[in-house]
Amino acid sequence: MINTKIYKAVYGLSEKLMAAANKNDQKAFDALYDELKALCLEHENSHKDHPEQWETLADFTENLSDAVLIYQKALDKATAMNSKDHMSSIAYSMAKLQVELNLTGDAIKNLQAAKISANKIEDKELKAEIDDLLESLLVA
């Protein structure tokens, strides 16, 4: 379980990042992103480290290749915790970026893993999104 203080900080920063992005305020976005990144690095490999903070960082990483690497870090942490919800959502998000980067084989592998993890979660919408994207890639 994520530390409450860190959760509130990550959630607050994500709201501010969304607001900055919606206003096209790159300067504010960059400063907030750096703050989120510093938070992640501060707690990395400590008892406060959690895949959710890394997933959030990846969500706001503008360079797609860098975002995939951060998602992988988040996925590794989720796998170590055996957090099926995080494993499913992170693998799905990573696969979407891999599709954009024309890494279809990697995307399919992540979606297949996400589908297995999603068998143990309650989020029917995420399960459907994983299935739909996987099916579209396998048909192509």
CSV table of N, CA and C in Angstrom, one decimal:
chain,number,residue,atom,x,y,z
A,1,MET,N,0.8,-1.2,0.0
A,1,MET,CA,0.0,0.0,0.0
A,1,MET,C,0.9,1.2,0.0
A,2,ILE,N,0.5,2.2,-0.8
A,2,ILE,CA,1.2,3.5,-0.9
A,2,ILE,C,1.1,4.3,0.4
A,3,ASN,N,2.2,4.9,0.8
A,3,ASN,CA,2.2,5.8,1.9
A,3,ASN,C,1.2,7.0,1.6
A,4,THR,N,0.3,7.3,2.6
A,4,THR,CA,-0.7,8.3,2.4
A,4,THR,C,-0.1,9.6,2.1
A,5,LYS,N,0.9,10.1,2.7
A,5,LYS,CA,1.5,11.4,2.5
A,5,LYS,C,2.0,11.4,1.0
A,6,ILE,N,2.7,10.3,0.6
A,6,ILE,CA,3.2,10.3,-0.8
A,6,ILE,C,2.0,10.3,-1.8
A,7,TYR,N,1.0,9.5,-1.5
A,7,TYR,CA,-0.2,9.4,-2.4
A,7,TYR,C,-0.8,10.8,-2.6
A,8,LYS,N,-0.9,11.5,-1.5
A,8,LYS,CA,-1.5,12.9,-1.6
A,8,LYS,C,-0.6,13.8,-2.4
A,9,ALA,N,0.7,13.7,-2.2
A,9,ALA,CA,1.6,14.5,-2.9
A,9,ALA,C,1.6,14.2,-4.4
A,10,VAL,N,1.6,12.9,-4.8
A,10,VAL,CA,1.6,12.5,-6.2
A,10,VAL,C,0.2,12.9,-6.8
A,11,TYR,N,-0.9,12.7,-6.1
A,11,TYR,CA,-2.2,13.0,-6.6
A,11,TYR,C,-2.3,14.6,-6.8
A,12,GLY,N,-1.8,15.3,-5.9
A,12,GLY,CA,-1.8,16.8,-6.0
A,12,GLY,C,-1.0,17.3,-7.1
A,13,LEU,N,0.2,16.7,-7.3
A,13,LEU,CA,1.0,17.1,-8.4
A,13,LEU,C,0.4,16.7,-9.8
A,14,SER,N,-0.2,15.5,-9.8
A,14,SER,CA,-0.8,15.1,-11.1
A,14,SER,C,-2.0,16.1,-11.5
A,15,GLU,N,-2.7,16.5,-10.5
A,15,GLU,CA,-3.8,17.5,-10.8
A,15,GLU,C,-3.2,18.8,-11.3
A,16,LYS,N,-2.1,19.3,-10.7
A,16,LYS,CA,-1.5,20.5,-11.1
A,16,LYS,C,-0.8,20.3,-12.5
A,17,LEU,N,-0.3,19.2,-12.7
A,17,LEU,CA,0.3,18.9,-14.1
A,17,LEU,C,-0.8,18.9,-15.1
A,18,MET,N,-1.9,18.3,-14.8
A,18,MET,CA,-3.0,18.4,-15.8
A,18,MET,C,-3.5,19.8,-16.1
A,19,ALA,N,-3.6,20.6,-15.0
A,19,ALA,CA,-4.0,22.0,-15.2
A,19,ALA,C,-3.0,22.8,-16.0
A,20,ALA,N,-1.7,22.5,-15.8
A,20,ALA,CA,-0.6,23.2,-16.6
A,20,ALA,C,-0.7,22.8,-18.0
A,21,ALA,N,-0.9,21.5,-18.2
A,21,ALA,CA,-1.0,21.0,-19.6
A,21,ALA,C,-2.2,21.6,-20.3
A,22,ASN,N,-3.3,21.6,-19.6
A,22,ASN,CA,-4.5,22.2,-20.2
A,22,ASN,C,-4.4,23.7,-20.6
A,23,LYS,N,-3.5,24.4,-19.8
A,23,LYS,CA,-3.3,25.8,-20.1
A,23,LYS,C,-2.1,26.0,-21.1
A,24,ASN,N,-1.5,24.9,-21.5
A,24,ASN,CA,-0.3,25.0,-22.3
A,24,ASN,C,0.8,25.8,-21.7
A,25,ASP,N,0.9,25.6,-20.3
A,25,ASP,CA,1.9,26.3,-19.6
A,25,ASP,C,3.1,25.4,-19.4
A,26,GLN,N,4.0,25.4,-20.4
A,26,GLN,CA,5.1,24.5,-20.4
A,26,GLN,C,6.1,24.7,-19.2
A,27,LYS,N,6.3,26.0,-18.8
A,27,LYS,CA,7.2,26.3,-17.7
A,27,LYS,C,6.7,25.7,-16.4
A,28,ALA,N,5.4,25.9,-16.1
A,28,ALA,CA,4.8,25.3,-14.9
A,28,ALA,C,4.8,23.8,-15.0
A,29,PHE,N,4.5,23.2,-16.2
A,29,PHE,CA,4.5,21.8,-16.3
A,29,PHE,C,5.9,21.2,-16.0
A,30,ASP,N,6.9,21.8,-16.6
A,30,ASP,CA,8.2,21.3,-16.4
A,30,ASP,C,8.7,21.4,-14.9
A,31,ALA,N,8.3,22.5,-14.2
A,31,ALA,CA,8.6,22.6,-12.8
A,31,ALA,C,7.9,21.5,-12.0
A,32,LEU,N,6.6,21.3,-12.3
A,32,LEU,CA,5.9,20.3,-11.5
A,32,LEU,C,6.4,18.9,-11.8
A,33,TYR,N,6.7,18.7,-13.1
A,33,TYR,CA,7.3,17.3,-13.5
A,33,TYR,C,8.6,17.1,-12.7
A,34,ASP,N,9.4,18.1,-12.7
A,34,ASP,CA,10.7,17.9,-11.9
A,34,ASP,C,10.4,17.6,-10.4
A,35,GLU,N,9.4,18.3,-9.9
A,35,GLU,CA,9.0,18.0,-8.5
A,35,GLU,C,8.5,16.6,-8.3
A,36,LEU,N,7.7,16.1,-9.2
A,36,LEU,CA,7.3,14.7,-9.2
A,36,LEU,C,8.4,13.7,-9.3
A,37,LYS,N,9.3,14.0,-10.2
A,37,LYS,CA,10.5,13.2,-10.4
A,37,LYS,C,11.4,13.1,-9.2
A,38,ALA,N,11.5,14.3,-8.6
A,38,ALA,CA,12.4,14.3,-7.3
A,38,ALA,C,11.7,13.5,-6.2
A,39,LEU,N,10.4,13.6,-6.1
A,39,LEU,CA,9.7,12.8,-5.1
A,39,LEU,C,9.9,11.3,-5.4
A,40,CYS,N,9.8,10.9,-6.6
A,40,CYS,CA,10.1,9.5,-6.9
A,40,CYS,C,11.5,9.0,-6.6
A,41,LEU,N,12.4,9.9,-7.0
A,41,LEU,CA,13.8,9.5,-6.7
A,41,LEU,C,14.2,9.5,-5.2
A,42,GLU,N,13.5,10.4,-4.5
A,42,GLU,CA,13.8,10.5,-3.1
A,42,GLU,C,13.4,9.2,-2.3
A,43,HIS,N,12.3,8.6,-2.8
A,43,HIS,CA,11.8,7.4,-2.1
A,43,HIS,C,12.2,6.1,-2.8
A,44,GLU,N,12.9,6.2,-3.9
A,44,GLU,CA,13.3,5.0,-4.7
A,44,GLU,C,14.1,4.0,-3.8
A,45,ASN,N,13.7,2.8,-3.8
A,45,ASN,CA,14.3,1.7,-3.1
A,45,ASN,C,14.2,1.9,-1.6
A,46,SER,N,13.2,2.6,-1.1
A,46,SER,CA,13.0,2.7,0.3
A,46,SER,C,11.6,2.1,0.6
A,47,HIS,N,11.3,2.0,1.9
A,47,HIS,CA,10.0,1.4,2.2
A,47,HIS,C,8.8,2.3,1.7
A,48,LYS,N,9.1,3.5,1.3
A,48,LYS,CA,8.0,4.4,0.7
A,48,LYS,C,7.9,4.3,-0.8
A,49,ASP,N,8.8,3.5,-1.4
A,49,ASP,CA,8.8,3.4,-2.9
A,49,ASP,C,7.5,2.6,-3.3
A,50,HIS,N,6.9,3.1,-4.3
A,50,HIS,CA,5.6,2.4,-4.8
A,50,HIS,C,5.5,2.6,-6.3
A,51,PRO,N,5.0,1.5,-6.9
A,51,PRO,CA,4.8,1.6,-8.4
A,51,PRO,C,3.9,2.8,-8.8
A,52,GLU,N,2.9,3.2,-8.0
A,52,GLU,CA,2.0,4.2,-8.4
A,52,GLU,C,2.7,5.6,-8.7
A,53,GLN,N,3.7,5.9,-7.9
A,53,GLN,CA,4.4,7.2,-8.1
A,53,GLN,C,5.2,7.1,-9.4
A,54,TRP,N,5.7,6.0,-9.8
A,54,TRP,CA,6.5,5.8,-11.0
A,54,TRP,C,5.5,5.8,-12.2
A,55,GLU,N,4.4,5.1,-12.0
A,55,GLU,CA,3.4,5.1,-13.1
A,55,GLU,C,2.9,6.5,-13.4
A,56,THR,N,2.7,7.3,-12.4
A,56,THR,CA,2.3,8.7,-12.6
A,56,THR,C,3.3,9.5,-13.3
A,57,LEU,N,4.6,9.3,-12.9
A,57,LEU,CA,5.7,10.0,-13.5
A,57,LEU,C,5.7,9.6,-15.0
A,58,ALA,N,5.6,8.4,-15.3
A,58,ALA,CA,5.6,7.9,-16.7
A,58,ALA,C,4.4,8.5,-17.5
A,59,ASP,N,3.2,8.6,-16.8
A,59,ASP,CA,2.1,9.2,-17.5
A,59,ASP,C,2.3,10.6,-18.0
A,60,PHE,N,3.2,11.4,-17.3
A,60,PHE,CA,3.4,12.8,-17.6
A,60,PHE,C,4.8,13.0,-18.3
A,61,THR,N,5.4,11.9,-18.7
A,61,THR,CA,6.7,12.0,-19.4
A,61,THR,C,6.4,12.2,-20.9
A,62,GLU,N,6.9,13.3,-21.4
A,62,GLU,CA,6.6,13.7,-22.8
A,62,GLU,C,7.3,12.8,-23.8
A,63,ASN,N,8.6,12.4,-23.5
A,63,ASN,CA,9.3,11.6,-24.5
A,63,ASN,C,8.8,10.2,-24.3
A,64,LEU,N,8.2,9.6,-25.4
A,64,LEU,CA,7.6,8.3,-25.3
A,64,LEU,C,8.6,7.2,-24.9
A,65,SER,N,9.8,7.2,-25.5
A,65,SER,CA,10.8,6.2,-25.2
A,65,SER,C,11.2,6.2,-23.7
A,66,ASP,N,11.3,7.5,-23.2
A,66,ASP,CA,11.6,7.6,-21.7
A,66,ASP,C,10.5,7.1,-20.9
A,67,ALA,N,9.3,7.4,-21.3
A,67,ALA,CA,8.1,7.0,-20.6
A,67,ALA,C,8.0,5.5,-20.5
A,68,VAL,N,8.3,4.8,-21.6
A,68,VAL,CA,8.3,3.3,-21.6
A,68,VAL,C,9.3,2.8,-20.5
A,69,LEU,N,10.5,3.4,-20.5
A,69,LEU,CA,11.5,3.0,-19.5
A,69,LEU,C,11.0,3.2,-18.0
A,70,ILE,N,10.3,4.3,-17.8
A,70,ILE,CA,9.7,4.6,-16.5
A,70,ILE,C,8.6,3.6,-16.2
A,71,TYR,N,7.7,3.3,-17.2
A,71,TYR,CA,6.7,2.3,-17.0
A,71,TYR,C,7.3,1.0,-16.6
A,72,GLN,N,8.4,0.6,-17.2
A,72,GLN,CA,9.1,-0.6,-16.9
A,72,GLN,C,9.5,-0.7,-15.5
A,73,LYS,N,10.1,0.4,-15.0
A,73,LYS,CA,10.5,0.5,-13.6
A,73,LYS,C,9.2,0.3,-12.7
A,74,ALA,N,8.2,1.0,-13.0
A,74,ALA,CA,6.9,0.9,-12.3
A,74,ALA,C,6.4,-0.6,-12.3
A,75,LEU,N,6.5,-1.2,-13.5
A,75,LEU,CA,6.0,-2.6,-13.6
A,75,LEU,C,6.9,-3.5,-12.8
A,76,ASP,N,8.1,-3.3,-12.8
A,76,ASP,CA,9.0,-4.2,-12.0
A,76,ASP,C,8.7,-4.1,-10.5
A,77,LYS,N,8.4,-2.9,-10.1
A,77,LYS,CA,8.0,-2.7,-8.7
A,77,LYS,C,6.7,-3.3,-8.4
A,78,ALA,N,5.7,-3.2,-9.3
A,78,ALA,CA,4.4,-3.8,-9.1
A,78,ALA,C,4.5,-5.3,-9.1
A,79,THR,N,5.3,-5.8,-9.9
A,79,THR,CA,5.5,-7.3,-10.0
A,79,THR,C,6.2,-7.8,-8.7
A,80,ALA,N,7.1,-7.1,-8.2
A,80,ALA,CA,7.8,-7.4,-6.9
A,80,ALA,C,6.8,-7.5,-5.8
A,81,MET,N,5.8,-6.6,-5.8
A,81,MET,CA,4.7,-6.5,-4.8
A,81,MET,C,3.6,-7.4,-5.1
A,82,ASN,N,3.6,-8.0,-6.3
A,82,ASN,CA,2.5,-8.8,-6.8
A,82,ASN,C,1.1,-8.1,-6.8
A,83,SER,N,1.2,-6.8,-7.2
A,83,SER,CA,0.0,-5.9,-7.2
A,83,SER,C,-0.6,-6.0,-8.6
A,84,LYS,N,-1.6,-6.9,-8.7
A,84,LYS,CA,-2.3,-7.2,-10.0
A,84,LYS,C,-2.9,-5.9,-10.6
A,85,ASP,N,-3.5,-5.1,-9.8
A,85,ASP,CA,-4.1,-3.9,-10.4
A,85,ASP,C,-3.1,-3.0,-11.0
A,86,HIS,N,-2.0,-2.8,-10.3
A,86,HIS,CA,-0.9,-2.0,-10.9
A,86,HIS,C,-0.2,-2.7,-12.1
A,87,MET,N,0.0,-4.0,-12.0
A,87,MET,CA,0.6,-4.7,-13.0
A,87,MET,C,-0.2,-4.6,-14.3
A,88,SER,N,-1.5,-4.7,-14.2
A,88,SER,CA,-2.4,-4.6,-15.4
A,88,SER,C,-2.4,-3.2,-16.0
A,89,SER,N,-2.6,-2.2,-15.1
A,89,SER,CA,-2.7,-0.8,-15.7
A,89,SER,C,-1.4,-0.3,-16.2
A,90,ILE,N,-0.3,-0.7,-15.6
A,90,ILE,CA,1.0,-0.2,-16.1
A,90,ILE,C,1.4,-0.9,-17.4
A,91,ALA,N,1.2,-2.2,-17.5
A,91,ALA,CA,1.5,-2.9,-18.7
A,91,ALA,C,0.6,-2.4,-19.9
A,92,TYR,N,-0.6,-2.1,-19.6
A,92,TYR,CA,-1.5,-1.6,-20.6
A,92,TYR,C,-1.0,-0.2,-21.1
A,93,SER,N,-0.7,0.7,-20.2
A,93,SER,CA,-0.2,2.0,-20.5
A,93,SER,C,1.1,1.9,-21.3
A,94,MET,N,2.0,1.0,-20.9
A,94,MET,CA,3.2,0.8,-21.6
A,94,MET,C,3.0,0.3,-23.0
A,95,ALA,N,2.0,-0.6,-23.1
A,95,ALA,CA,1.7,-1.2,-24.5
A,95,ALA,C,1.2,-0.1,-25.4
A,96,LYS,N,0.4,0.8,-24.9
A,96,LYS,CA,-0.2,1.8,-25.8
A,96,LYS,C,0.9,2.7,-26.3
A,97,LEU,N,1.9,3.0,-25.5
A,97,LEU,CA,3.1,3.8,-26.0
A,97,LEU,C,3.9,3.0,-27.0
A,98,GLN,N,4.1,1.7,-26.7
A,98,GLN,CA,4.8,0.8,-27.6
A,98,GLN,C,4.2,0.7,-29.0
A,99,VAL,N,2.9,0.8,-29.0
A,99,VAL,CA,2.1,0.8,-30.3
A,99,VAL,C,2.5,2.1,-31.0
A,100,GLU,N,2.5,3.2,-30.3
A,100,GLU,CA,2.9,4.5,-31.0
A,100,GLU,C,4.3,4.5,-31.5
A,101,LEU,N,5.2,3.7,-30.8
A,101,LEU,CA,6.6,3.7,-31.2
A,101,LEU,C,6.8,2.5,-32.2
A,102,ASN,N,5.8,1.9,-32.7
A,102,ASN,CA,5.9,0.8,-33.6
A,102,ASN,C,6.6,-0.4,-33.1
A,103,LEU,N,6.5,-0.6,-31.8
A,103,LEU,CA,7.1,-1.8,-31.1
A,103,LEU,C,5.9,-2.8,-30.8
A,104,THR,N,5.3,-3.2,-31.9
A,104,THR,CA,4.1,-4.0,-31.8
A,104,THR,C,4.3,-5.3,-31.0
A,105,GLY,N,5.4,-6.0,-31.3
A,105,GLY,CA,5.7,-7.2,-30.6
A,105,GLY,C,5.8,-7.0,-29.1
A,106,ASP,N,6.5,-6.0,-28.6
A,106,ASP,CA,6.6,-5.7,-27.2
A,106,ASP,C,5.2,-5.3,-26.6
A,107,ALA,N,4.5,-4.6,-27.4
A,107,ALA,CA,3.1,-4.2,-27.0
A,107,ALA,C,2.3,-5.5,-26.7
A,108,ILE,N,2.3,-6.4,-27.7
A,108,ILE,CA,1.5,-7.6,-27.5
A,108,ILE,C,2.0,-8.4,-26.3
A,109,LYS,N,3.3,-8.5,-26.1
A,109,LYS,CA,3.7,-9.2,-24.9
A,109,LYS,C,3.2,-8.6,-23.6
A,110,ASN,N,3.3,-7.2,-23.5
A,110,ASN,CA,2.8,-6.5,-22.4
A,110,ASN,C,1.3,-6.7,-22.2
A,111,LEU,N,0.5,-6.7,-23.3
A,111,LEU,CA,-0.9,-6.8,-23.2
A,111,LEU,C,-1.3,-8.2,-22.8
A,112,GLN,N,-0.5,-9.2,-23.2
A,112,GLN,CA,-0.8,-10.6,-22.8
A,112,GLN,C,-0.5,-10.7,-21.3
A,113,ALA,N,0.5,-10.1,-20.8
A,113,ALA,CA,0.8,-10.1,-19.4
A,113,ALA,C,-0.3,-9.4,-18.6
A,114,ALA,N,-0.7,-8.2,-19.2
A,114,ALA,CA,-1.7,-7.4,-18.5
A,114,ALA,C,-3.0,-8.2,-18.4
A,115,LYS,N,-3.3,-9.0,-19.5
A,115,LYS,CA,-4.6,-9.8,-19.5
A,115,LYS,C,-4.5,-10.8,-18.4
A,116,ILE,N,-3.4,-11.4,-18.2
A,116,ILE,CA,-3.3,-12.4,-17.1
A,116,ILE,C,-3.4,-11.8,-15.8
A,117,SER,N,-2.7,-10.6,-15.5
A,117,SER,CA,-2.9,-9.9,-14.3
A,117,SER,C,-4.3,-9.5,-14.0
A,118,ALA,N,-4.9,-9.0,-15.1
A,118,ALA,CA,-6.3,-8.5,-15.0
A,118,ALA,C,-7.3,-9.5,-14.6
A,119,ASN,N,-7.0,-10.8,-14.8
A,119,ASN,CA,-7.9,-11.9,-14.3
A,119,ASN,C,-8.2,-11.8,-12.8
A,120,LYS,N,-7.3,-11.1,-12.1
A,120,LYS,CA,-7.5,-11.1,-10.6
A,120,LYS,C,-8.0,-9.7,-10.1
A,121,ILE,N,-8.4,-8.8,-11.1
A,121,ILE,CA,-8.8,-7.5,-10.6
A,121,ILE,C,-10.3,-7.3,-10.9
A,122,GLU,N,-10.9,-6.3,-10.4
A,122,GLU,CA,-12.3,-6.0,-10.5
A,122,GLU,C,-12.6,-5.0,-11.6
A,123,ASP,N,-11.7,-4.3,-12.1
A,123,ASP,CA,-11.9,-3.2,-13.1
A,123,ASP,C,-12.2,-3.8,-14.5
A,124,LYS,N,-13.5,-3.9,-14.7
A,124,LYS,CA,-14.0,-4.4,-16.0
A,124,LYS,C,-13.7,-3.6,-17.2
A,125,GLU,N,-13.6,-2.2,-17.0
A,125,GLU,CA,-13.3,-1.3,-18.1
A,125,GLU,C,-11.9,-1.5,-18.5
A,126,LEU,N,-10.9,-1.6,-17.6
A,126,LEU,CA,-9.5,-1.9,-17.9
A,126,LEU,C,-9.4,-3.2,-18.6
A,127,LYS,N,-10.1,-4.2,-18.1
A,127,LYS,CA,-10.0,-5.6,-18.8
A,127,LYS,C,-10.5,-5.5,-20.2
A,128,ALA,N,-11.6,-4.7,-20.5
A,128,ALA,CA,-12.1,-4.6,-21.8
A,128,ALA,C,-11.1,-3.8,-22.7
A,129,GLU,N,-10.5,-2.8,-22.2
A,129,GLU,CA,-9.5,-2.0,-23.0
A,129,GLU,C,-8.3,-2.9,-23.3
A,130,ILE,N,-7.8,-3.7,-22.4
A,130,ILE,CA,-6.7,-4.6,-22.7
A,130,ILE,C,-7.1,-5.6,-23.8
A,131,ASP,N,-8.3,-6.2,-23.6
A,131,ASP,CA,-8.7,-7.1,-24.6
A,131,ASP,C,-8.9,-6.5,-26.0
A,132,ASP,N,-9.4,-5.3,-26.1
A,132,ASP,CA,-9.7,-4.6,-27.3
A,132,ASP,C,-8.4,-4.3,-28.0
A,133,LEU,N,-7.4,-3.8,-27.3
A,133,LEU,CA,-6.1,-3.4,-27.9
A,133,LEU,C,-5.4,-4.6,-28.3
A,134,LEU,N,-5.4,-5.7,-27.5
A,134,LEU,CA,-4.7,-6.9,-27.9
A,134,LEU,C,-5.3,-7.5,-29.1
A,135,GLU,N,-6.6,-7.6,-29.2
A,135,GLU,CA,-7.3,-8.1,-30.3
A,135,GLU,C,-7.0,-7.4,-31.6
A,136,SER,N,-6.9,-6.0,-31.5
A,136,SER,CA,-6.7,-5.2,-32.7
A,136,SER,C,-5.2,-5.5,-33.2
A,137,LEU,N,-4.3,-5.7,-32.3
A,137,LEU,CA,-2.9,-6.0,-32.7
A,137,LEU,C,-2.7,-7.3,-33.3
A,138,LEU,N,-3.4,-8.3,-32.7
A,138,LEU,CA,-3.3,-9.7,-33.2
A,138,LEU,C,-4.0,-9.9,-34.6
A,139,VAL,N,-5.0,-9.0,-34.9
A,139,VAL,CA,-5.7,-9.1,-36.2
A,139,VAL,C,-4.8,-8.4,-37.2
A,140,ALA,N,-4.1,-7.4,-36.9
A,140,ALA,CA,-3.4,-6.6,-37.8
A,140,ALA,C,-2.3,-7.4,-38.5
